[in-house]
C-alpha cells in the first residue's frame, strides 16, 4: 500500500517534467520524482516496529545478536539514500544555475519560447 | 599489473581535477600541462593492464566482497579503459589550443577530468550502486560541459540533456532499488549468483525494463534519442568527441551489455529487444542525418546510427563463434576512434572558419591539408571502405547476421552502411572538396597540437584494422572482451581469494 504512494510521487514527478512549460516547474517535478525514489529505497529496508541498526553492548553474540538481526531495520538502503540525496542535490544545483542563465539569455522561463535547436 | 594499481584509474583524474583549480590561479599554463600529463599517465596504465589477462578484483578499503565494494578488471573493462583514455588523451591534446575560444580553461579541465574519472569508474566497478554513483559523476560533468559556452543554444541543449538524463538516472535508481529488494545484495557477482536459475518472473522483467530504458536513454537508442542531436553539437568540439565517442558507450552500451550478459543472464526475449532497438536506431539515425547541414549535428545523428550497429551485434544469438558480440565490441572500439576524429575535424574547421554550416564551407582541402586528409580517413572508416577499421567490424556484424539466419538484418546493415557513405560524402564534398567560396576569406591551418591529435586518431583508424589481419581468433583486445561477456553471469570468487 505505502509502496504505491511512492509510485504516485514518482509518477507526479514524471508527469510534471513532461507537461510543464515553465523550466522552474520542471526542476521542481524532477526533485519530487527523486524524493519518491528515496522514499522507495527507505521503504525497502524498513521493518515495521524495527529498531535502529546500532549495535549496543551485549549484542555481540548469542541471543543478543540473533535478536538484533531479527529486529533492526536494514541499514544499507539508508546509506544508499544519503548518497542519492547528495547526488540529486548536485544535479538540482546545476539545473537551477542553468535556469538562471537561461532567464538571462531568453528573458523568460517558458520552455516553448526556447526553440533555437531543431532538426 | 598489480591489483593495487586499479584504483588509480579513478584516483588520478579525481586528484588532478582537485589540484588544477588550486595551482592555476598563479600558473596560467598549469591546467593544460596537468590535464595532459594525467591523461598520458592514464593511457600508460591502461595499456599496462594488458599484461595480465585474468580477472583482477580489488576490494576497496580492504573490505571483502560481501561487505565492501569491488573494482573488477576483466577483458571488457580492459578494452573500455583503453578506449576511454586514448580518446581522452586526444581530446585533451586538442583542447590546449582549441579551448582558447572559450573563457575558463581551469573549469573546463576540472570538469573534463571528472567525466573521465566517472567513466573509468563505471567500467571498473563490480557493484551496482557504485556504478550509479560513477555514472552520475560522469553525467553531471557532461551536463555542465554541454552548457560550457553559456550561449542560447548551449544552455537550451544542456537543460534538455539534463532533464532527460535525470529521468534516466531516476529509472536506473528505481531498478537498483528493486534489484536490492529481490536479491538482498547489490554486488554484481552476488546478484548473478542469487538470480542464477531463477525464472523470468514479473518483478525481474520490470527491473530489466527499467534498466534498458534508463541506460537506453543514456546510450541514445532511437526511441530515447531526442537529447543527443542537441547536446553533442552544442558542446565544445573535444567534448563532443568525448560524448559521442566514449560517454554514450561507457555509461550506456557497456552497462547494458554488462548487466544483461553478466548479471541478469541473457535470454532469447532480451536478444529480440536488443536486435529491434539496434535495427531502429541504425536505420532512423542514418535517415535523420542525411538532411542535416550543420556538420556536428550530422555527425551526432550518425552516432545514433552507429550505436545501433553495436546493439544489433550484441543482440545476435551467440553460438560457438559468437561473431556478433565480437563484431559489436570491435565496432564499439572503432566507432569511438573515428567518431572522435570526425568531431575533432569539425572543431578544427570551426576554429579556422568560425562556422560549421556545410552550405557556407567549401574548398578547405587547400588551406587545411591535415584536417582534410584526416577527415577523409575518418569518413572512409565510418562508411566502411576497406582497408579501414570500420569496414572490418561492419563485415563481422553482417557475417554474424547471415550465420544466424537473419538475412533481413544483414541487408539492412549493408544498406545503412551505403547510406552512411552518402552522408559522409556530402560532408567531404561540401566542406573540403568544392572550390572555395568567396565568403571564406583567409584561413589559417589547424595549430600543431590540434593537428597532432587528429593525426593520432587517423593513424589509429588504420592501425586498428590490423587487429583483424593478425587473425580473427586472437585479436588482442577484442576477443578477451567478448569472452568476458560470453562467459555468462559472474560467479563468486572462491573464499579467501584476492
XYZ file of C-alpha atoms in Angstrom, chain A residues 7 10 14 17 23 26-27 30 33-34 37-38 40-41 44-45 74 76-77 79-81 83-84 87 90-91 94-95 98-99 101-102 105-106 111 114-119, chain B residues 129 132-133 136 140 143-144 147 149-159 162-163 166-167 169-171 173-174 176-178 180-181 186 206 229-230 234 288 292 297 301:
84
model
C 4.949 5.425 -7.147
C 7.341 9.328 -8.887
C 7.489 12.427 -14.373
C 8.621 17.062 -16.059
C 11.593 25.442 -16.531
C 10.244 21.107 -14.464
C 13.090 21.314 -11.980
C 12.320 16.254 -11.049
C 10.488 12.333 -8.543
C 13.785 11.936 -6.751
C 12.630 7.209 -5.240
C 14.410 7.983 -1.984
C 11.025 3.835 -2.011
C 14.605 2.944 -1.127
C 12.664 -1.428 1.061
C 14.898 -1.548 4.112
C 18.240 -2.787 7.111
C 22.135 -0.396 3.670
C 19.270 1.415 1.873
C 23.307 4.625 3.281
C 22.249 4.477 -0.366
C 19.647 7.179 0.170
C 24.381 9.129 -1.326
C 21.498 9.585 -3.696
C 23.789 13.365 -5.979
C 24.306 18.324 -7.187
C 22.010 17.879 -10.178
C 23.319 22.686 -11.630
C 19.786 22.756 -13.023
C 21.247 26.715 -15.879
C 17.723 28.074 -15.330
C 21.421 31.563 -17.201
C 18.501 30.665 -19.454
C 19.579 34.868 -22.212
C 15.943 34.476 -23.177
C 10.305 26.483 -22.488
C 13.367 28.438 -26.219
C 13.365 26.778 -29.598
C 16.531 27.606 -31.404
C 17.532 23.974 -31.823
C 15.601 21.901 -34.260
C 16.015 19.270 -36.933
C 25.026 1.274 -6.664
C 25.138 4.523 -10.364
C 27.354 6.941 -8.430
C 26.202 10.364 -12.119
C 26.789 15.760 -14.162
C 25.725 18.329 -18.386
C 27.935 21.189 -17.304
C 26.426 24.153 -21.500
C 29.727 28.153 -23.771
C 26.711 29.718 -21.997
C 25.145 30.829 -25.266
C 21.463 30.405 -26.106
C 21.670 27.070 -27.885
C 24.167 25.575 -25.476
C 22.078 26.357 -22.398
C 18.955 25.054 -24.056
C 20.659 21.817 -25.097
C 22.192 21.426 -21.654
C 18.827 21.821 -19.956
C 19.874 17.364 -18.010
C 16.137 16.732 -17.701
C 17.860 12.919 -14.641
C 14.846 10.862 -15.673
C 19.148 8.151 -13.684
C 15.904 8.015 -11.723
C 14.758 4.943 -13.653
C 17.869 4.051 -9.359
C 14.393 2.503 -9.145
C 18.632 -0.731 -8.392
C 16.155 -0.453 -5.521
C 14.141 -3.355 -6.917
C 18.134 -4.962 -3.891
C 14.630 -5.895 -2.827
C 23.989 -5.141 -4.914
C 10.157 -4.903 -14.553
C 21.456 15.702 -31.572
C 21.088 18.844 -29.461
C 26.436 22.246 -28.586
C 17.752 11.609 -39.951
C 21.418 17.951 -41.737
C 24.620 17.762 -35.893
C 22.803 11.664 -35.809
